[in-house]
XYZ file of C-alpha atoms in Angstrom:
652
model
C -16.777 0.784 45.873
C -14.492 2.307 43.423
C -16.285 4.090 39.954
C -15.058 1.063 38.550
C -17.337 -1.134 39.925
C -20.452 0.859 39.007
C -21.883 0.433 35.815
C -22.189 3.067 33.508
C -25.506 4.152 32.048
C -25.801 4.173 27.879
C -28.893 6.803 28.404
C -30.525 5.785 25.586
C -33.804 3.539 24.821
C -33.932 1.048 22.049
C -36.964 2.955 20.675
C -37.692 6.484 20.098
C -39.848 8.411 22.361
C -41.814 10.903 20.646
C -44.094 11.934 23.299
C -40.936 13.844 24.503
C -40.604 17.283 23.106
C -38.788 17.102 19.749
C -35.174 18.388 19.488
C -35.195 21.977 18.473
C -32.328 22.819 16.275
C -31.397 26.369 16.848
C -30.929 29.224 13.681
C -27.172 29.195 14.446
C -26.750 25.436 14.540
C -28.943 25.264 11.256
C -27.167 28.109 9.446
C -23.296 26.098 10.545
C -25.051 22.805 9.267
C -26.458 24.382 6.127
C -23.163 26.507 5.459
C -21.043 23.173 5.602
C -23.228 21.378 3.146
C -23.608 24.471 0.958
C -19.341 24.030 1.083
C -19.663 20.259 -0.011
C -22.183 20.342 -2.544
C -23.633 23.974 -3.385
C -26.703 25.671 -1.852
C -29.598 24.096 -3.751
C -28.205 20.718 -2.956
C -27.687 21.735 0.452
C -31.290 23.237 1.019
C -32.590 19.665 -0.531
C -30.696 17.251 1.832
C -31.203 20.009 5.124
C -34.611 18.331 5.590
C -33.261 14.675 6.198
C -30.183 15.842 8.057
C -32.868 17.249 10.437
C -35.023 14.097 10.779
C -31.784 12.022 11.867
C -30.717 14.505 14.701
C -34.451 14.639 15.574
C -34.996 10.959 15.836
C -31.527 10.589 17.468
C -32.402 12.982 20.176
C -36.026 11.313 20.705
C -33.801 7.916 21.639
C -32.202 9.972 24.547
C -33.598 9.329 28.497
C -34.313 12.394 30.068
C -31.943 11.847 32.462
C -29.110 11.934 29.142
C -30.473 15.429 28.253
C -29.602 16.360 31.481
C -26.243 15.215 31.423
C -25.493 16.362 27.621
C -27.153 19.859 29.091
C -24.467 20.201 31.882
C -21.280 18.812 29.785
C -18.292 20.877 29.350
C -15.714 20.069 26.700
C -12.516 20.850 29.369
C -13.691 17.423 31.267
C -13.781 15.279 28.848
C -10.602 13.819 29.304
C -8.746 13.104 32.584
C -5.105 11.486 34.172
C -7.330 8.756 34.369
C -8.044 7.888 30.820
C -5.655 5.370 29.268
C -7.130 3.203 26.042
C -6.289 -0.230 25.307
C -6.326 -1.110 21.674
C -7.298 -4.648 20.547
C -8.970 -6.470 17.918
C -12.501 -8.234 19.191
C -10.708 -12.075 18.654
C -7.372 -11.503 19.993
C -8.214 -13.214 22.945
C -9.872 -16.981 21.897
C -11.741 -19.329 24.632
C -13.606 -22.444 23.928
C -15.917 -21.829 26.273
C -17.116 -18.313 25.926
C -17.441 -15.807 22.885
C -14.167 -13.602 22.053
C -15.937 -10.351 23.553
C -16.712 -12.105 26.720
C -13.347 -13.535 26.585
C -11.801 -9.951 26.554
C -14.015 -8.734 29.486
C -13.168 -11.540 31.304
C -9.540 -10.497 30.681
C -9.654 -7.195 31.739
C -11.875 -7.783 34.763
C -9.622 -10.760 36.191
C -6.145 -10.039 35.518
C -4.425 -8.786 38.364
C -3.187 -5.286 37.720
C -5.029 -4.575 35.199
C -8.801 -4.429 36.616
C -9.364 -0.278 36.837
C -6.240 0.858 34.944
C -7.910 1.024 31.660
C -10.982 2.835 31.264
C -11.306 3.336 27.555
C -11.149 0.133 25.232
C -10.594 0.459 21.672
C -12.283 -2.555 19.876
C -10.976 -2.710 16.111
C -14.028 -3.229 13.621
C -16.297 -5.696 15.334
C -18.278 -5.978 12.133
C -18.901 -8.637 9.459
C -16.080 -7.967 7.112
C -14.015 -9.833 4.055
C -10.681 -9.018 4.168
C -8.072 -6.413 5.785
C -8.414 -7.717 9.386
C -12.177 -6.249 9.876
C -11.406 -3.184 8.112
C -13.573 -4.214 4.824
C -16.702 -3.856 6.140
C -19.926 -5.998 4.673
C -22.496 -4.367 7.423
C -21.587 -1.466 9.218
C -24.941 -1.648 11.851
C -24.488 -5.181 13.164
C -21.781 -6.967 14.929
C -19.683 -10.081 13.859
C -21.434 -13.188 15.117
C -18.267 -14.740 15.710
C -17.307 -12.076 17.737
C -20.481 -11.569 19.713
C -23.286 -9.456 19.656
C -24.488 -5.883 20.513
C -25.492 -7.431 23.785
C -21.406 -7.993 24.679
C -20.508 -4.539 23.082
C -23.153 -2.852 25.363
C -21.948 -4.801 28.126
C -18.291 -4.003 27.819
C -19.574 -0.096 27.819
C -21.085 -0.832 31.340
C -17.704 -0.992 32.457
C -15.416 0.836 29.835
C -15.676 4.085 27.696
C -15.467 2.587 24.524
C -13.845 3.575 21.048
C -15.860 2.623 17.931
C -14.283 2.408 14.477
C -15.812 4.603 11.973
C -14.119 2.865 8.863
C -16.295 5.595 6.314
C -13.534 5.835 3.739
C -14.557 2.561 1.916
C -16.936 -0.620 2.168
C -16.314 -3.979 1.315
C -16.974 -4.991 -2.389
C -19.610 -7.410 -1.061
C -21.435 -5.493 1.094
C -24.851 -4.506 -0.064
C -24.836 -1.042 -1.239
C -22.286 -1.515 -3.822
C -23.548 -4.724 -4.757
C -26.836 -2.977 -5.304
C -24.849 0.061 -7.333
C -23.525 -3.212 -9.831
C -27.003 -4.538 -10.269
C -28.145 -1.249 -11.400
C -30.311 -0.012 -8.608
C -30.783 3.868 -9.050
C -30.829 4.430 -5.284
C -27.201 3.202 -5.317
C -26.079 4.506 -8.244
C -23.443 6.835 -7.181
C -22.321 4.791 -4.074
C -18.599 4.666 -5.269
C -16.404 6.384 -7.790
C -16.556 4.995 -10.868
C -15.627 5.106 -14.786
C -16.700 3.611 -17.933
C -12.915 3.206 -19.003
C -9.801 3.208 -16.951
C -8.379 5.881 -19.191
C -10.794 8.228 -17.535
C -8.584 8.758 -14.562
C -5.626 9.898 -16.872
C -1.716 8.919 -16.494
C -1.237 12.696 -15.124
C -4.235 12.468 -12.844
C -2.962 8.810 -11.325
C 0.359 10.557 -10.935
C -1.190 13.283 -8.690
C -2.722 10.985 -6.548
C -1.207 10.100 -2.773
C -1.996 6.667 -1.147
C -0.722 4.412 1.491
C -0.801 1.516 -1.335
C 1.628 0.511 -4.378
C -1.725 -1.615 -6.272
C -3.594 0.154 -9.078
C -6.040 2.909 -7.819
C -8.619 1.992 -10.041
C -10.366 -2.078 -9.659
C -12.479 -3.527 -12.723
C -15.905 -4.734 -11.672
C -18.283 -6.252 -14.148
C -22.140 -4.545 -13.607
C -25.244 -4.988 -15.156
C -24.368 -2.541 -17.561
C -21.505 -3.507 -18.361
C -17.506 -3.254 -16.994
C -16.953 -0.376 -14.781
C -13.743 0.819 -13.071
C -14.135 1.422 -9.591
C -11.481 3.620 -6.667
C -9.778 1.438 -4.377
C -7.918 3.334 -2.038
C -6.658 0.359 -0.302
C -7.337 -2.827 -1.952
C -9.373 -4.118 -4.748
C -11.540 -5.507 -2.428
C -12.228 -1.883 -0.285
C -14.498 0.853 -2.183
C -14.629 4.280 -1.997
C -17.281 5.888 -0.772
C -18.017 8.762 -2.865
C -18.572 11.374 -0.495
C -19.551 13.792 -3.374
C -22.995 11.919 -3.396
C -25.030 13.618 -0.447
C -26.626 10.490 -0.090
C -23.623 8.624 1.014
C -22.769 11.280 3.603
C -26.433 11.380 5.141
C -26.077 7.599 5.287
C -22.994 7.699 7.343
C -24.137 10.529 9.815
C -26.963 8.063 10.401
C -24.264 4.846 10.950
C -22.484 7.448 13.199
C -25.472 8.026 15.342
C -26.168 4.624 15.531
C -22.974 3.725 17.374
C -23.555 6.248 19.728
C -26.877 4.853 20.870
C -24.700 1.705 21.069
C -22.634 2.862 23.213
C -20.052 4.826 21.418
C -17.794 7.440 23.771
C -15.101 8.009 20.976
C -15.474 7.524 16.977
C -12.142 7.164 15.383
C -12.351 7.974 11.900
C -10.276 5.246 9.828
C -8.095 6.988 7.494
C -9.961 9.817 6.875
C -7.071 11.630 4.931
C -8.179 10.093 1.821
C -12.390 10.632 2.403
C -12.557 12.825 -0.562
C -11.283 11.886 -3.934
C -11.097 14.479 -6.643
C -8.968 13.572 -9.780
C -6.299 16.504 -10.325
C -5.331 16.722 -6.688
C -3.455 14.393 -3.986
C -6.711 13.255 -3.092
C -5.681 13.466 0.688
C -5.831 15.965 2.948
C -8.641 17.904 0.900
C -10.698 20.665 2.073
C -13.814 18.874 1.747
C -12.398 15.957 3.934
C -11.784 18.787 6.793
C -15.336 20.056 6.411
C -16.744 16.782 6.483
C -15.236 16.551 9.689
C -16.108 19.834 10.694
C -20.070 18.394 9.802
C -19.739 15.374 11.943
C -18.456 17.689 14.948
C -21.412 19.920 14.556
C -23.542 16.769 14.428
C -21.965 15.351 17.626
C -22.030 19.212 19.238
C -25.909 19.021 18.861
C -26.644 15.127 19.352
C -24.015 13.784 21.755
C -21.542 16.678 22.701
C -19.711 14.351 25.210
C -18.834 11.572 22.196
C -15.510 12.638 20.922
C -14.066 12.369 17.352
C -10.720 11.061 17.091
C -8.490 11.054 13.819
C -6.452 8.369 12.453
C -4.279 10.355 9.718
C -1.001 8.567 9.272
C 0.968 11.461 7.660
C 3.531 14.145 8.188
C 3.122 15.584 11.403
C 2.324 19.127 10.606
C -0.404 17.895 8.227
C -1.540 15.546 10.837
C -2.096 18.432 13.457
C -4.325 20.355 11.103
C -7.214 17.955 11.761
C -7.640 19.726 15.375
C -8.622 22.561 13.119
C -8.723 25.729 15.142
C -9.053 23.318 18.250
C -12.863 23.548 18.694
C -14.134 22.823 15.307
C -12.507 19.272 14.264
C -11.209 16.466 15.872
C -10.939 16.120 19.823
C -7.943 13.843 19.653
C -5.461 13.403 17.047
C -3.530 10.474 16.334
C -0.013 11.257 17.353
C 1.970 9.004 14.502
C 5.231 11.198 15.007
C 5.858 9.509 18.619
C 6.230 5.665 17.757
C 9.353 6.417 15.041
C 10.669 9.084 17.478
C 10.823 6.457 20.399
C 12.325 3.740 17.942
C 15.081 6.173 16.813
C 15.796 7.376 20.685
C 16.304 3.630 21.755
C 17.933 2.725 18.519
C 20.489 5.615 18.872
C 20.353 5.915 22.866
C 20.181 9.313 22.712
C 16.829 11.510 23.776
C 18.035 14.503 22.045
C 15.846 14.599 19.235
C 12.730 13.127 21.156
C 12.997 16.172 23.403
C 13.584 18.911 20.742
C 10.237 17.696 19.122
C 8.414 17.494 22.304
C 9.162 21.299 22.797
C 7.318 21.762 19.567
C 3.900 20.448 20.578
C 1.107 22.596 20.561
C -2.586 22.539 22.040
C -4.709 25.277 21.006
C -7.455 24.737 23.097
C -8.332 22.605 26.183
C -10.894 20.457 23.954
C -8.329 18.997 22.064
C -5.515 16.386 23.038
C -3.315 14.012 21.176
C -3.941 9.884 21.163
C -0.326 8.996 22.396
C 0.396 5.392 20.775
C 3.387 3.584 20.406
C 2.084 0.460 18.885
C -1.223 -0.271 16.850
C -2.672 -3.203 14.979
C -0.988 -1.553 11.860
C 2.538 -1.336 12.516
C 4.891 1.905 13.119
C 4.126 4.423 10.709
C 6.931 6.468 9.177
C 5.618 9.616 7.567
C 4.752 10.994 10.613
C 8.506 11.938 11.230
C 9.137 12.856 7.359
C 9.811 16.561 8.483
C 11.437 16.000 11.986
C 13.943 13.207 11.171
C 16.149 13.483 7.999
C 16.176 10.845 5.488
C 19.152 9.485 6.829
C 18.108 9.219 10.179
C 14.480 7.240 8.992
C 16.752 4.913 6.939
C 18.318 4.331 10.193
C 15.252 3.321 12.074
C 14.593 1.171 8.964
C 17.857 -0.338 9.287
C 17.613 -1.111 12.907
C 14.014 -2.616 12.519
C 15.049 -4.889 9.764
C 17.796 -6.080 12.248
C 15.196 -7.164 14.522
C 13.102 -8.946 12.194
C 10.621 -6.355 11.161
C 8.917 -6.148 7.399
C 8.858 -2.728 5.642
C 5.238 -1.732 3.880
C 5.769 0.896 0.796
C 3.238 3.603 -0.345
C 2.709 5.461 -3.731
C 3.859 8.885 -3.182
C 3.229 12.195 -5.378
C 4.509 11.691 -8.321
C 4.196 7.876 -8.388
C 7.403 7.061 -6.496
C 7.195 4.339 -4.184
C 8.536 4.953 -0.498
C 8.603 3.063 3.108
C 5.252 3.703 4.756
C 5.330 1.356 7.568
C 7.551 -0.900 9.619
C 5.600 -4.265 10.345
C 6.311 -5.607 13.664
C 5.204 -6.171 17.313
C 6.625 -3.157 19.708
C 8.828 -6.243 21.982
C 10.433 -7.137 18.512
C 11.230 -3.897 17.509
C 13.061 -3.201 20.485
C 14.547 -6.120 21.340
C 16.626 -8.340 19.145
C 15.341 -12.574 19.436
C 19.182 -13.243 18.507
C 20.521 -11.305 21.420
C 21.455 -12.954 24.531
C 20.070 -10.772 26.919
C 18.248 -11.083 30.246
C 14.753 -10.922 30.010
C 14.758 -8.320 32.976
C 16.602 -5.879 31.041
C 14.177 -6.499 27.754
C 11.169 -5.792 29.497
C 12.909 -2.713 31.588
C 13.910 -1.337 27.645
C 10.137 -1.789 26.880
C 8.592 -0.195 30.348
C 10.901 2.924 29.522
C 9.735 3.510 26.356
C 6.016 2.887 27.209
C 6.734 5.429 30.166
C 7.472 8.355 27.358
C 4.074 8.082 25.989
C 2.360 7.934 29.188
C 4.062 10.873 30.572
C 3.755 13.364 27.200
C 0.718 15.376 27.437
C -2.694 13.505 26.176
C -4.389 10.509 25.977
C -2.036 6.758 26.183
C -3.513 4.199 23.878
C -1.811 0.811 24.491
C -2.288 -2.242 21.923
C -2.783 -5.676 23.629
C 0.033 -7.237 21.997
C 2.256 -4.303 23.412
C 0.749 -5.029 26.674
C 1.742 -8.447 26.938
C 4.800 -8.533 25.282
C 4.271 -10.808 22.259
C 6.819 -11.408 19.455
C 7.138 -10.902 15.755
C 4.720 -13.800 14.187
C 6.516 -14.551 11.110
C 4.591 -18.055 10.539
C 1.196 -16.512 10.174
C 2.664 -13.544 7.755
C 4.036 -16.608 5.555
C 0.860 -18.199 5.368
C -1.455 -15.040 4.869
C 1.417 -12.738 2.812
C -0.087 -10.380 4.878
C 3.168 -8.256 6.589
C 0.666 -6.654 8.957
C -0.112 -9.998 10.256
C 2.996 -10.199 11.989
C 1.507 -7.688 14.462
C -1.898 -9.350 15.070
C -1.414 -13.244 16.669
C -4.368 -14.561 18.263
C -3.752 -15.772 21.858
C -5.588 -18.695 23.484
C -6.825 -17.717 26.742
C -6.019 -20.597 28.244
C -2.373 -20.432 27.321
C -2.582 -16.478 28.904
C -3.833 -17.876 32.068
C -1.086 -20.416 32.588
C 1.418 -17.580 31.356
C 0.120 -15.180 33.967
C 0.253 -17.686 36.942
C 4.008 -18.234 36.237
C 6.047 -14.980 37.479
C 8.629 -15.617 35.642
C 7.213 -15.886 32.233
C 7.484 -12.658 29.990
C 3.985 -11.672 29.875
C 3.648 -12.163 33.754
C 6.761 -9.701 33.952
C 5.459 -7.627 31.294
C 1.920 -6.973 33.002
C 3.456 -6.717 36.373
C 5.877 -3.756 35.680
C 3.183 -1.946 33.092
C 0.756 -2.283 35.748
C 2.469 -0.080 38.162
C 3.318 2.351 35.782
C -0.371 2.699 34.760
C -1.534 2.404 37.904
C 0.301 6.148 39.047
C -0.447 7.485 36.043
C -4.125 7.502 36.554
C -3.676 8.082 40.315
C -2.008 11.604 39.837
C -3.413 14.866 38.562
C -0.266 16.454 36.909
C -0.880 13.567 34.180
C -3.948 15.424 33.408
C -4.046 16.034 29.421
C -4.641 19.724 30.062
C -1.791 20.015 32.434
C 1.246 21.939 31.331
C 4.498 19.914 30.423
C 8.099 21.215 30.269
C 11.336 19.415 28.984
C 14.721 19.590 30.225
C 17.760 18.733 28.290
C 19.868 17.290 31.094
C 21.619 14.376 29.360
C 20.909 12.891 26.057
C 20.590 9.821 27.806
C 17.811 11.333 29.677
C 14.185 11.939 28.509
C 13.066 14.441 31.223
C 9.515 15.804 31.128
C 8.223 18.065 34.294
C 4.128 17.710 33.866
C 2.011 20.117 36.555
C -1.583 19.789 37.074
C -4.256 21.925 35.821
C -5.152 23.537 39.000
C -0.792 23.824 39.591
C -1.277 21.691 42.830
C 0.699 18.894 41.749
C 4.386 18.419 39.764
C 5.581 15.078 38.875
C 9.247 15.555 37.140
C 9.785 12.324 34.756
C 12.990 10.917 33.809
C 13.681 7.813 31.456
C 16.965 6.253 30.982
C 17.172 5.295 26.913
C 19.959 3.856 27.200
C 21.118 0.546 28.877
C 24.091 2.486 30.883
C 23.669 4.105 34.440
C 23.111 8.004 34.364
C 23.675 10.549 36.541
C 21.457 13.890 36.266
C 21.404 16.944 38.180
C 19.202 20.161 37.813
C 18.147 23.181 40.052
C 14.953 24.109 41.415
C 15.281 27.444 39.516
C 15.589 25.654 36.136
C 12.425 23.880 36.866
C 11.104 27.049 37.830
C 10.188 26.030 40.893
C 12.573 27.556 43.553
C 10.310 29.867 45.520
C 7.571 26.993 45.799
C 9.955 24.257 47.245
C 12.554 26.016 48.981
C 11.108 29.463 50.272
C 13.863 30.779 48.121
C 12.858 33.351 45.490
C 12.102 32.150 41.798
C 14.959 33.214 39.413
C 13.384 31.335 36.390
C 12.107 33.398 33.466
C 8.731 31.084 33.456
C 5.990 32.432 34.429
C 4.498 31.234 37.820
C 2.798 27.690 37.814
C 1.744 27.225 41.364
C 0.847 29.442 44.118
C 3.650 31.312 46.307
C 3.007 29.374 49.514
C 6.474 28.207 50.125
C 6.710 24.360 51.392
C 9.950 24.940 53.440
C 12.856 27.569 53.931
C 15.622 25.143 54.244
C 16.449 23.226 50.805
C 18.585 20.114 53.005
C 15.176 19.730 53.829
C 13.345 18.840 51.313
C 12.818 15.296 49.149
C 11.627 14.751 46.134
C 10.019 11.144 45.790
C 9.962 8.600 43.142
C 6.753 7.121 42.822
C 8.205 4.406 40.467
C 11.751 3.833 42.533
C 9.720 3.780 45.457
C 12.686 6.142 47.446
C 13.463 9.677 48.208
C 16.154 11.943 46.439
C 17.311 15.035 48.944
C 17.630 18.566 47.547
C 21.587 19.624 48.302
C 22.547 23.199 47.221
C 19.176 23.733 45.757
C 19.928 20.892 43.250
C 18.166 17.661 42.519
C 20.814 14.962 41.831
C 19.079 11.621 40.344
C 21.125 8.254 39.379
C 19.443 6.328 36.979
C 20.457 2.634 35.985
C 20.179 1.461 32.425
C 16.355 1.799 31.234
C 15.196 3.057 34.538
C 12.107 5.353 35.032
C 11.864 7.590 37.870
C 8.791 9.689 38.344
C 9.475 12.353 41.023
C 6.766 14.332 43.246
C 7.862 16.766 45.628
C 6.948 15.104 49.346
C 5.278 17.665 50.768
C 2.869 17.767 47.689
C 2.781 13.717 48.321
C 1.959 14.217 51.986
C -1.198 16.503 50.901
C -2.375 13.320 48.859
C -2.265 11.574 51.595
C -3.887 14.239 54.539
């Protein structure tokens, strides 16, 4: 029986058990949490609200089973993620069936589709709560499951098979949510739930010009309250009311919700749009110090209450700002969306050169073994452009936009500092972004291009995430966009399970071929420890057509050289074992490289001609000749090469 066949235990009881010893928060932990609150609200307010934060932590701990407490005590952060972690990103209702709830239909698809069972062990279900707009991101009730999708029972059932990523949409709430409605009703308990003004002029033109946000609509939206009209802060849309984190009651309510999600099975909390969490007129209202402090507070809370649960920040901003959400490597997010990757990969395939991508990958830093990147290509939104703002030139970014438009993509804009509009996001499915609908290309070539692009996200150090529409190769859904007038709906089509099953039964269909080809890649990835997120990576510039990356397992016992041809043309590359930094290991020769030793000094064999590297994807061997590894790749080929001796050791 595989690990996948064994149901995971939640470890939380429905009701708290106060017969157990209560959680004891150490003096050091208390001082750290109080320090966070003091930074945000001042010493007096911090002392006032500390008892409530302590109570929330103790109640949560009382829900834990004794076995869960023991498990938490033995958890080590470096073991949080492995090469077996690959996330599937999906809405709860992308797949619809006439005979089952959407969540049950999703579970059936993952467990019954050949090639998929066991390759995804993280499931990111985009907001599954009741909502009023923005496809789930304008939540009316943060603590219940949308009855159209299913129930908490469905979520917990999925949690028995997958590590679950929940969305913490804590930046804003629906205008129809109870707290905001109570604020409009004049309920004093919700007086400062949102940032509101008696006049729109209270937010001056100078202050407005400083605000950075991913929309071009007015920052303030008028609502009628019991005391007259008010103008409310709305970063994203008039229906999405920003939560006022300058009110400590809001912070504590969010922490209570965070802990509820953990008890309901969350292994990872995605902090949606956290960039804009804290508003302060006279600043850009993005990436503020208070926002980072709130994330550190969340991290401290989880370190006490649920150390195995990870925070993931979704911050679609320039790369150098994005990585600040790692903090020092131990005090903020354990995982950060790698938003520079998707536009760089598009540029790579549009220009048919891996040069810029390779140079950027060489700059990636990993401050600790307790953090990593979430390597995505496509998401439910689109391909953000801000991630490469200071990596690619304006001309190069405009080139990406021009090519994407030729492929049928739409472009969304945002308000930058100074009130200027700039391109923010490419709205397209990943398949259409790479493949022209009008091009008379063979489907096999288009799928090879898709798989080649996906391989880059799979080999990079980090955790790969794949959006369901990218998995099945969906084309742009212009028809829905014309109806809804929402550009992002181009990549959010609903798929009927009956149609999907018919396509899967047809080996010639696009969906069937996509899953067949990608599942091979995924299966090899999860089976080899060289792809562990704490394993080293080394870039090689062999040819502009080839993205070449060597992955080394944390124990230095496995090496996989990954080669991706980003062009439709045949290419031959050659690399010496000295350049790889492994000559003494694989040939019995002295290692002439300047790199630090990465493995033991035990030679595999003394005769280079007797050495082979085996391609795990192409399923063929390549001989070492004159201490050189020579590989020929057809257009969009992917080769993952491992020394034959290491392959033999895996078999023994």
